[in-house]
Short mmCIF file of N, CA, C and O and ligand atoms in Angstrom, two decimals:
data_model
loop_
_atom_site.label_atom_id
_atom_site.label_comp_id
_atom_site.label_asym_id
_atom_site.label_seq_id
_atom_site.Cartn_x
_atom_site.Cartn_y
_atom_site.Cartn_z
N UNK A 160 0.84 -1.20 0.02
CA UNK A 160 0.03 0.00 0.01
C UNK A 160 0.88 1.23 0.00
O UNK A 160 1.85 1.35 0.73
N UNK A 161 0.51 2.16 -0.85
CA UNK A 161 1.30 3.39 -0.96
C UNK A 161 1.03 4.34 0.14
O UNK A 161 -0.11 4.57 0.51
N UNK A 162 2.11 4.90 0.69
CA UNK A 162 1.93 5.88 1.73
C UNK A 162 2.23 7.27 1.15
O UNK A 162 1.83 8.27 1.69
N UNK A 163 3.00 7.27 0.08
CA UNK A 163 3.32 8.56 -0.57
C UNK A 163 2.05 9.00 -1.29
O UNK A 163 1.24 8.23 -1.72
N UNK A 164 1.97 10.31 -1.48
CA UNK A 164 0.85 10.86 -2.17
C UNK A 164 1.24 11.39 -3.55
O UNK A 164 2.36 11.79 -3.73
N UNK A 165 0.29 11.35 -4.45
CA UNK A 165 0.53 11.85 -5.79
C UNK A 165 -0.49 12.94 -6.10
O UNK A 165 -1.63 12.86 -5.68
N UNK A 166 -0.07 13.91 -6.88
CA UNK A 166 -1.00 14.98 -7.28
C UNK A 166 -1.92 14.42 -8.37
O UNK A 166 -1.50 13.77 -9.34
N UNK A 167 -3.20 14.69 -8.20
CA UNK A 167 -4.18 14.17 -9.14
C UNK A 167 -4.07 14.80 -10.52
O UNK A 167 -4.40 14.21 -11.56
N UNK A 168 -3.54 16.01 -10.59
CA UNK A 168 -3.43 16.72 -11.83
C UNK A 168 -2.11 16.33 -12.54
O UNK A 168 -2.06 16.01 -13.71
N UNK A 169 -0.99 16.47 -11.82
CA UNK A 169 0.33 16.36 -12.40
C UNK A 169 0.88 14.96 -12.32
O UNK A 169 1.85 14.65 -13.02
N UNK A 170 0.35 14.16 -11.43
CA UNK A 170 0.84 12.76 -11.24
C UNK A 170 2.17 12.70 -10.56
O UNK A 170 2.77 11.65 -10.45
N UNK A 171 2.69 13.82 -10.16
CA UNK A 171 3.99 13.78 -9.48
C UNK A 171 3.83 13.31 -8.04
O UNK A 171 2.81 13.56 -7.38
N UNK A 172 4.86 12.56 -7.54
CA UNK A 172 4.82 12.13 -6.16
C UNK A 172 5.17 13.29 -5.28
O UNK A 172 6.16 13.97 -5.48
N UNK A 173 4.31 13.54 -4.30
CA UNK A 173 4.46 14.73 -3.43
C UNK A 173 4.98 14.29 -2.05
O UNK A 173 4.36 13.49 -1.40
N UNK A 174 6.10 14.86 -1.68
CA UNK A 174 6.67 14.58 -0.34
C UNK A 174 6.30 15.78 0.54
O UNK A 174 7.20 16.52 0.98
N UNK A 175 5.10 15.96 0.79
CA UNK A 175 4.67 17.10 1.59
C UNK A 175 3.17 17.24 1.44
O UNK A 175 2.45 16.32 1.09
N UNK A 176 2.73 18.46 1.67
CA UNK A 176 1.25 18.65 1.66
C UNK A 176 0.78 19.40 0.39
O UNK A 176 -0.35 19.53 0.15
N UNK A 177 1.79 19.82 -0.41
CA UNK A 177 1.44 20.62 -1.57
C UNK A 177 2.22 20.18 -2.79
O UNK A 177 3.39 19.83 -2.71
N UNK A 178 1.56 20.12 -3.94
CA UNK A 178 2.22 19.74 -5.17
C UNK A 178 3.24 20.82 -5.57
O UNK A 178 2.88 22.00 -5.61
N UNK A 179 4.45 20.41 -5.86
CA UNK A 179 5.50 21.38 -6.23
C UNK A 179 5.26 22.02 -7.63
O UNK A 179 5.87 23.03 -7.92
N UNK A 180 4.44 21.39 -8.40
CA UNK A 180 4.24 21.90 -9.79
C UNK A 180 3.02 22.86 -9.85
O UNK A 180 3.19 24.02 -10.19
N UNK A 181 1.87 22.36 -9.45
CA UNK A 181 0.67 23.21 -9.62
C UNK A 181 0.28 23.89 -8.29
O UNK A 181 -0.66 24.66 -8.26
N UNK A 182 1.05 23.61 -7.22
CA UNK A 182 0.79 24.15 -5.92
C UNK A 182 -0.57 23.74 -5.34
O UNK A 182 -1.05 24.35 -4.45
N UNK A 183 -1.14 22.74 -5.95
CA UNK A 183 -2.45 22.29 -5.52
C UNK A 183 -2.35 21.30 -4.34
O UNK A 183 -1.28 20.80 -4.06
N UNK A 184 -3.43 21.01 -3.74
CA UNK A 184 -3.44 20.08 -2.64
C UNK A 184 -4.42 18.93 -2.85
O UNK A 184 -4.91 18.28 -1.91
N UNK A 185 -4.73 18.71 -4.14
CA UNK A 185 -5.57 17.54 -4.48
C UNK A 185 -4.69 16.32 -4.63
O UNK A 185 -4.30 15.92 -5.72
N UNK A 186 -4.35 15.74 -3.52
CA UNK A 186 -3.43 14.62 -3.47
C UNK A 186 -4.19 13.29 -3.19
O UNK A 186 -5.25 13.32 -2.60
N UNK A 187 -3.61 12.24 -3.66
CA UNK A 187 -4.25 10.95 -3.44
C UNK A 187 -3.18 9.86 -3.16
O UNK A 187 -2.07 9.95 -3.69
N UNK A 188 -3.54 8.90 -2.34
CA UNK A 188 -2.64 7.77 -2.11
C UNK A 188 -3.06 6.63 -3.04
O UNK A 188 -2.43 5.59 -3.05
N UNK A 189 -4.10 6.84 -3.84
CA UNK A 189 -4.59 5.81 -4.71
C UNK A 189 -3.96 5.95 -6.10
O UNK A 189 -4.56 6.36 -7.06
N UNK A 190 -2.70 5.55 -6.15
CA UNK A 190 -1.95 5.61 -7.40
C UNK A 190 -1.16 4.30 -7.58
O UNK A 190 -0.90 3.60 -6.61
N UNK A 191 -0.79 4.06 -8.86
CA UNK A 191 -0.06 2.81 -9.13
C UNK A 191 1.12 3.10 -10.03
O UNK A 191 1.04 3.97 -10.89
N UNK A 192 2.17 2.36 -9.83
CA UNK A 192 3.34 2.43 -10.73
C UNK A 192 4.14 3.70 -10.46
O UNK A 192 3.59 4.78 -10.30
N UNK A 193 5.44 3.50 -10.40
CA UNK A 193 6.31 4.64 -10.15
C UNK A 193 7.31 4.79 -11.29
O UNK A 193 7.96 3.86 -11.71
N UNK A 194 7.39 6.00 -11.83
CA UNK A 194 8.34 6.29 -12.87
C UNK A 194 9.22 7.44 -12.40
O UNK A 194 8.70 8.52 -12.03
N UNK A 195 10.51 7.23 -12.42
CA UNK A 195 11.43 8.30 -12.08
C UNK A 195 11.96 8.90 -13.37
O UNK A 195 12.65 8.26 -14.13
N UNK A 196 11.53 10.12 -13.61
CA UNK A 196 11.85 10.78 -14.87
C UNK A 196 12.97 11.78 -14.64
O UNK A 196 12.81 12.77 -13.93
N UNK A 197 14.10 11.52 -15.24
CA UNK A 197 15.26 12.38 -15.08
C UNK A 197 15.36 13.36 -16.30
O UNK A 197 15.73 14.52 -16.14
N UNK A 198 15.06 12.84 -17.47
CA UNK A 198 15.14 13.67 -18.69
C UNK A 198 13.82 13.55 -19.49
O UNK A 198 13.71 12.67 -20.35
N UNK A 199 12.89 14.41 -19.12
CA UNK A 199 11.56 14.30 -19.71
C UNK A 199 11.58 14.36 -21.24
O UNK A 199 10.77 13.71 -21.93
N UNK A 200 12.49 15.12 -21.81
CA UNK A 200 12.54 15.28 -23.25
C UNK A 200 13.07 14.01 -23.95
O UNK A 200 12.94 13.84 -25.14
N UNK A 201 13.68 13.12 -23.17
CA UNK A 201 14.25 11.88 -23.76
C UNK A 201 13.46 10.63 -23.36
O UNK A 201 13.81 9.57 -23.79
N UNK A 202 12.47 10.83 -22.52
CA UNK A 202 11.72 9.68 -21.99
C UNK A 202 10.42 9.48 -22.70
O UNK A 202 9.58 10.39 -22.78
N UNK A 203 10.26 8.22 -23.23
CA UNK A 203 8.97 7.90 -23.86
C UNK A 203 7.85 7.88 -22.88
O UNK A 203 6.72 8.26 -23.15
N UNK A 204 8.15 7.40 -21.63
CA UNK A 204 7.12 7.38 -20.59
C UNK A 204 6.66 8.80 -20.29
O UNK A 204 5.47 9.04 -20.16
N UNK A 205 7.60 9.70 -20.20
CA UNK A 205 7.30 11.09 -19.92
C UNK A 205 6.37 11.71 -21.00
O UNK A 205 5.44 12.38 -20.67
N UNK A 206 6.63 11.34 -22.19
CA UNK A 206 5.82 11.86 -23.29
C UNK A 206 4.44 11.29 -23.21
O UNK A 206 3.44 11.98 -23.48
N UNK A 207 4.30 10.01 -22.83
CA UNK A 207 3.03 9.37 -22.77
C UNK A 207 2.18 10.03 -21.66
O UNK A 207 0.97 10.22 -21.83
N UNK A 208 2.81 10.30 -20.54
CA UNK A 208 2.05 10.87 -19.39
C UNK A 208 1.93 12.38 -19.55
O UNK A 208 1.05 12.97 -18.93
N UNK A 209 2.81 12.97 -20.38
CA UNK A 209 2.72 14.41 -20.49
C UNK A 209 3.56 15.14 -19.45
O UNK A 209 3.15 16.17 -18.94
N UNK A 210 4.74 14.62 -19.19
CA UNK A 210 5.60 15.19 -18.13
C UNK A 210 6.66 16.10 -18.73
O UNK A 210 7.27 15.76 -19.74
N UNK A 211 6.85 17.22 -18.13
CA UNK A 211 7.88 18.17 -18.64
C UNK A 211 8.93 18.48 -17.59
O UNK A 211 9.97 19.09 -17.87
N UNK A 212 8.66 18.14 -16.38
CA UNK A 212 9.55 18.47 -15.26
C UNK A 212 10.09 17.19 -14.64
O UNK A 212 9.32 16.27 -14.32
N UNK A 213 11.42 17.06 -14.43
CA UNK A 213 11.98 15.87 -13.81
C UNK A 213 11.42 15.60 -12.45
O UNK A 213 11.14 16.54 -11.70
N UNK A 214 11.27 14.34 -12.10
CA UNK A 214 10.77 14.02 -10.77
C UNK A 214 10.29 12.59 -10.75
O UNK A 214 10.43 11.85 -11.66
N UNK A 215 9.64 12.21 -9.59
CA UNK A 215 9.04 10.90 -9.47
C UNK A 215 7.54 11.01 -9.78
O UNK A 215 6.86 11.92 -9.21
N UNK A 216 7.08 10.16 -10.63
CA UNK A 216 5.69 10.25 -11.05
C UNK A 216 4.95 8.93 -10.88
O UNK A 216 5.56 7.86 -11.06
N UNK A 217 3.66 9.01 -10.63
CA UNK A 217 2.81 7.84 -10.65
C UNK A 217 2.33 7.61 -12.05
O UNK A 217 2.08 8.58 -12.81
N UNK A 218 2.26 6.33 -12.45
CA UNK A 218 1.80 6.08 -13.82
C UNK A 218 0.27 6.16 -13.91
O UNK A 218 -0.25 6.56 -14.93
N UNK A 219 -0.38 5.75 -12.84
CA UNK A 219 -1.85 5.84 -12.83
C UNK A 219 -2.33 6.49 -11.55
O UNK A 219 -1.90 6.05 -10.46
N UNK A 220 -3.19 7.49 -11.69
CA UNK A 220 -3.70 8.17 -10.50
C UNK A 220 -5.22 8.16 -10.59
O UNK A 220 -5.77 8.42 -11.67
N UNK A 221 -5.89 7.83 -9.49
CA UNK A 221 -7.35 7.83 -9.51
C UNK A 221 -7.87 9.00 -8.65
O UNK A 221 -7.26 9.34 -7.69
ZN1 ZN B 596 -0.02 19.16 -9.24
#
């Protein structure tokens, strides 16, 4: 079971109470799959999810 939270909008894993990208607080622990994106412009996964900022991302967020 995931204890980390992910932003529902950006899918980034949030280590705190606020999303570092959208500054939102719509976080969920109901996410699956972890992708660590270091170079969004070179990552196929990043393109699929629509990631532009390096970080840890959930592949699926509900
Ligand atoms: Zn966000």
